[in-house]
mmCIF file of C-alpha atoms in Angstrom:
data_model
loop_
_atom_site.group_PDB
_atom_site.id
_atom_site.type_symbol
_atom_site.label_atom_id
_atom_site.label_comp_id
_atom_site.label_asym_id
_atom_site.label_seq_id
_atom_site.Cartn_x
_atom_site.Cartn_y
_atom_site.Cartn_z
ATOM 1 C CA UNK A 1 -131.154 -66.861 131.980
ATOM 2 C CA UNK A 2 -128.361 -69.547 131.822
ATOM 3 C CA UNK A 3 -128.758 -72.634 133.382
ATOM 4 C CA UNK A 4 -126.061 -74.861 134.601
ATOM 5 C CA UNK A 5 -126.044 -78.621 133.151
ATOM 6 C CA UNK A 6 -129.448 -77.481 130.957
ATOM 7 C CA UNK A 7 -129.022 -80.567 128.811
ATOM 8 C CA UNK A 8 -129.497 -82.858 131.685
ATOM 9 C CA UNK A 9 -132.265 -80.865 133.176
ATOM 10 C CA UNK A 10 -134.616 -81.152 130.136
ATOM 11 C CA UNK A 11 -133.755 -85.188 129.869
ATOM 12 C CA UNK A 12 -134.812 -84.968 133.673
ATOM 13 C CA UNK A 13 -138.095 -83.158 133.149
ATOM 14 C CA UNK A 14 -138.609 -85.066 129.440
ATOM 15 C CA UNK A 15 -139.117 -87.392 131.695
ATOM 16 C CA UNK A 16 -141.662 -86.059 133.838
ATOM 17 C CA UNK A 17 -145.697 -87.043 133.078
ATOM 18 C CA UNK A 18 -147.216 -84.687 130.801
ATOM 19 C CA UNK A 19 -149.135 -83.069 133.091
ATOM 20 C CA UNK A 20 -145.972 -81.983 135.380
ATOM 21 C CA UNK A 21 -144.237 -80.505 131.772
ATOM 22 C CA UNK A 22 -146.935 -78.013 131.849
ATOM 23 C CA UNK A 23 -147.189 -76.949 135.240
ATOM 24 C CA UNK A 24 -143.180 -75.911 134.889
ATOM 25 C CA UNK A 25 -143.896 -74.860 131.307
ATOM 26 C CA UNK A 26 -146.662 -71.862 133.230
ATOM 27 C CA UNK A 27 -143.941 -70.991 135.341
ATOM 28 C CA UNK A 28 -142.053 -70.282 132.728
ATOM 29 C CA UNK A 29 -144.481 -68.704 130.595
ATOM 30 C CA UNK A 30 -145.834 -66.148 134.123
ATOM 31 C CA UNK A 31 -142.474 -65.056 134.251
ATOM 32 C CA UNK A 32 -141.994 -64.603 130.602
ATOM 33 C CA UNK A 33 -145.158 -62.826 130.918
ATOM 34 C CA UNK A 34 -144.043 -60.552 134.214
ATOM 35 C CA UNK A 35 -140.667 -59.780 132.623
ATOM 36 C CA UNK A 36 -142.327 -58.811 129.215
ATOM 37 C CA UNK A 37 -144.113 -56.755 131.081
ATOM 38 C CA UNK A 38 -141.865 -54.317 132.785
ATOM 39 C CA UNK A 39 -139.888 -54.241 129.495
ATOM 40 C CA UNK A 40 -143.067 -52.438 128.506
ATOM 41 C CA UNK A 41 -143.141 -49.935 131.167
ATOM 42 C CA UNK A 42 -139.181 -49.518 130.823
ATOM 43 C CA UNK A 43 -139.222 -48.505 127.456
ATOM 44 C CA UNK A 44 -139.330 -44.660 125.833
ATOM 45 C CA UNK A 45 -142.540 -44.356 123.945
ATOM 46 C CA UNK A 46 -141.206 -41.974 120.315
ATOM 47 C CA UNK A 47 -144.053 -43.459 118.482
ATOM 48 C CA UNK A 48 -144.376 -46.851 119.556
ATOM 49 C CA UNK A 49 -142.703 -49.199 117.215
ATOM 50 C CA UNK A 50 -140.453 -50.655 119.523
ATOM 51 C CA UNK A 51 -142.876 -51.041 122.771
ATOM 52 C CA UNK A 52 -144.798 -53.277 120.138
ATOM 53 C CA UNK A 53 -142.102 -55.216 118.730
ATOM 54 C CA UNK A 54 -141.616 -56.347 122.685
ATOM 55 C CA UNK A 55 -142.227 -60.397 122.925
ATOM 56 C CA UNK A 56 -142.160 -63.219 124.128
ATOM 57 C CA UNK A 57 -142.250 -66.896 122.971
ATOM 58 C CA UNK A 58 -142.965 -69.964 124.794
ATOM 59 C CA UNK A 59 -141.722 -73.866 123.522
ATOM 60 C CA UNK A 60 -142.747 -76.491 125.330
ATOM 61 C CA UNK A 61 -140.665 -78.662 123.560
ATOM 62 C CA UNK A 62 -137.579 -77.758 125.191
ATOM 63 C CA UNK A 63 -139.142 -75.597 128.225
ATOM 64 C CA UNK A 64 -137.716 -72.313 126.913
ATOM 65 C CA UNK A 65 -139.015 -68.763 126.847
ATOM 66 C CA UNK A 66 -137.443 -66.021 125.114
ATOM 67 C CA UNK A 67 -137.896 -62.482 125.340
ATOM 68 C CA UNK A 68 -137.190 -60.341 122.465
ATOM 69 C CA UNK A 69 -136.913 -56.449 121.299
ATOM 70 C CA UNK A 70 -136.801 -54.750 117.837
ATOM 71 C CA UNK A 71 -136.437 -56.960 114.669
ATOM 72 C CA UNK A 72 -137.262 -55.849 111.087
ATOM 73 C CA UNK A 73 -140.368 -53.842 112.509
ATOM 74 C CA UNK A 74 -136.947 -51.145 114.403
ATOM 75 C CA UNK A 75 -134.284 -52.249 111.198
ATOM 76 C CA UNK A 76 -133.389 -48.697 109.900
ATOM 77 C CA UNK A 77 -130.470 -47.225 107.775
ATOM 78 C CA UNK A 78 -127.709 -45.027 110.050
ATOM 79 C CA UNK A 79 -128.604 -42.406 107.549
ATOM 80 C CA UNK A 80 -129.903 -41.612 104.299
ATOM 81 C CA UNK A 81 -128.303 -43.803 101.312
ATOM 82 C CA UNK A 82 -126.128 -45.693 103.498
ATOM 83 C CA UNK A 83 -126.118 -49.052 102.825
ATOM 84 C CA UNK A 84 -125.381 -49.611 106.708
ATOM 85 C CA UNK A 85 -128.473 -50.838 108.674
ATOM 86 C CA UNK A 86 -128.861 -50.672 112.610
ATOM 87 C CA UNK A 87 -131.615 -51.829 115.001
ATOM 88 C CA UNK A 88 -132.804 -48.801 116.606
ATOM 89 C CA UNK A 89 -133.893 -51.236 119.806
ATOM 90 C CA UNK A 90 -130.119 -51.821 120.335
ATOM 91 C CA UNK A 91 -129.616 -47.981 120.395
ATOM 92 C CA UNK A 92 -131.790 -47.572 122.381
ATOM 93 C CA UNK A 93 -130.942 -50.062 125.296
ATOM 94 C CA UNK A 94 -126.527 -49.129 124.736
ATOM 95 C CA UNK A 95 -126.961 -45.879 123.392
ATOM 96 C CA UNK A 96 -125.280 -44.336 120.189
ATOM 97 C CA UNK A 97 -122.482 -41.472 119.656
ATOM 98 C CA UNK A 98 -125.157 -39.086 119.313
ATOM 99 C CA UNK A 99 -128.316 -40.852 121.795
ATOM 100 C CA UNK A 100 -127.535 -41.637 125.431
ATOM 101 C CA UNK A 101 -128.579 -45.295 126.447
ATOM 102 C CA UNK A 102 -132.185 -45.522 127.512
ATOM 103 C CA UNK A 103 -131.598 -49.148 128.993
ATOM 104 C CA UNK A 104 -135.663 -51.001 129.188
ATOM 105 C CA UNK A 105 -134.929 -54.584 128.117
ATOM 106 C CA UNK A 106 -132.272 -55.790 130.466
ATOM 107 C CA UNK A 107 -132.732 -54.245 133.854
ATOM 108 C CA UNK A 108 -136.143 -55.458 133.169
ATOM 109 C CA UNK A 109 -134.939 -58.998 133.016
ATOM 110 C CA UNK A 110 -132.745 -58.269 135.571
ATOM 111 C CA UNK A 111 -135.390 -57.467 138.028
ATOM 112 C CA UNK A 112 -137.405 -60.230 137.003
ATOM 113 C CA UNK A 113 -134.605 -63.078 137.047
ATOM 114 C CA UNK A 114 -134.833 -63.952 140.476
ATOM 115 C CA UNK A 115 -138.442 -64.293 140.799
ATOM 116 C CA UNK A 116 -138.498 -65.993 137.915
ATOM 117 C CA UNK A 117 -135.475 -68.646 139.442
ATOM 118 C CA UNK A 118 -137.981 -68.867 142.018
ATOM 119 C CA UNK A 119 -140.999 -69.624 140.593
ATOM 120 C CA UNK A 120 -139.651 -72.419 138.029
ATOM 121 C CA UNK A 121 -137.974 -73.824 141.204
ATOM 122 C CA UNK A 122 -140.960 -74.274 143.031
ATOM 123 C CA UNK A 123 -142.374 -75.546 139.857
ATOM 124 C CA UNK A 124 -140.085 -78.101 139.731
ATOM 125 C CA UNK A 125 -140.442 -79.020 143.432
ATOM 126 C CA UNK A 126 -144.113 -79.383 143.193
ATOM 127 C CA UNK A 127 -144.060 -81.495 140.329
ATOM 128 C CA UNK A 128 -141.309 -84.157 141.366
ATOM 129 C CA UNK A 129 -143.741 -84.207 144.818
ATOM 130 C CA UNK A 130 -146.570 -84.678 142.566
ATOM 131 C CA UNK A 131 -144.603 -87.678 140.564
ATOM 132 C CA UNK A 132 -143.037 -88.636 143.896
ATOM 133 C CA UNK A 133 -146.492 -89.385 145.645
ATOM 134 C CA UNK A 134 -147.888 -91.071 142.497
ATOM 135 C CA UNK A 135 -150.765 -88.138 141.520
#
């Protein structure tokens, strides 16, 4: 999700005690979690490489989750002895000439964007309370 003025955001929260880093940093991580999740129950099971190349990855350092889909692990030729690789993940979510699109990664995240708003905001809120009252 983008997030206006990020830069000054994190120097905001860098700020923030330790303890109030990782209270935003489970928000984060629940909804990473929650999103990740319906990705899973989105996608079309063939044989099951690409519901288990579906991630997630958490850094504290800069309060960031990202959610990923298909990698090396759905990398494939377009056909035999072309030199041309594809990742079948991507034809799967926009479709191909000869596949319709079987969209599971973003209407996923767009379901889960606005909770996810939510539950970092009230993150945030809690914490600058927290710092605010001298806990």
């Amino acid at each position: 999700m983008k997030i206006a003025n990020r830069e000054r955001l994190v120097r905001k929260i860098a700020a923030l005690p330790g303890a109030t880093r990782s209270e935003i940093m489970a928000a984060l991580v629940r909804s990473a979690d929650e999103i990740t999740a319906l990705q899973r129950r989105f996608v079309p099971v063939d044989d099951g490489t690409l519901l288990s190349t579906i991630r997630n990855t958490a850094s504290e350092a800069d309060l960031r989750a990202t959610l990923t889909a298909g990698g090396a692990e759905t990398t494939t030729q377009v056909r035999k002895g072309a030199s041309v690789a594809y990742d079948y993940a991507l034809g799967v979510e926009f479709g191909t000439a000869k596949m319709a699109a079987q969209p599971f990664f973003f209407p996923a995240y767009r379901l889960g964007k606005k909770r996810a708003k939510a539950r970092v905001r009230r993150a945030v809120n809690k914490a600058a309370r927290k710092v605010a009252a001298g806990k």
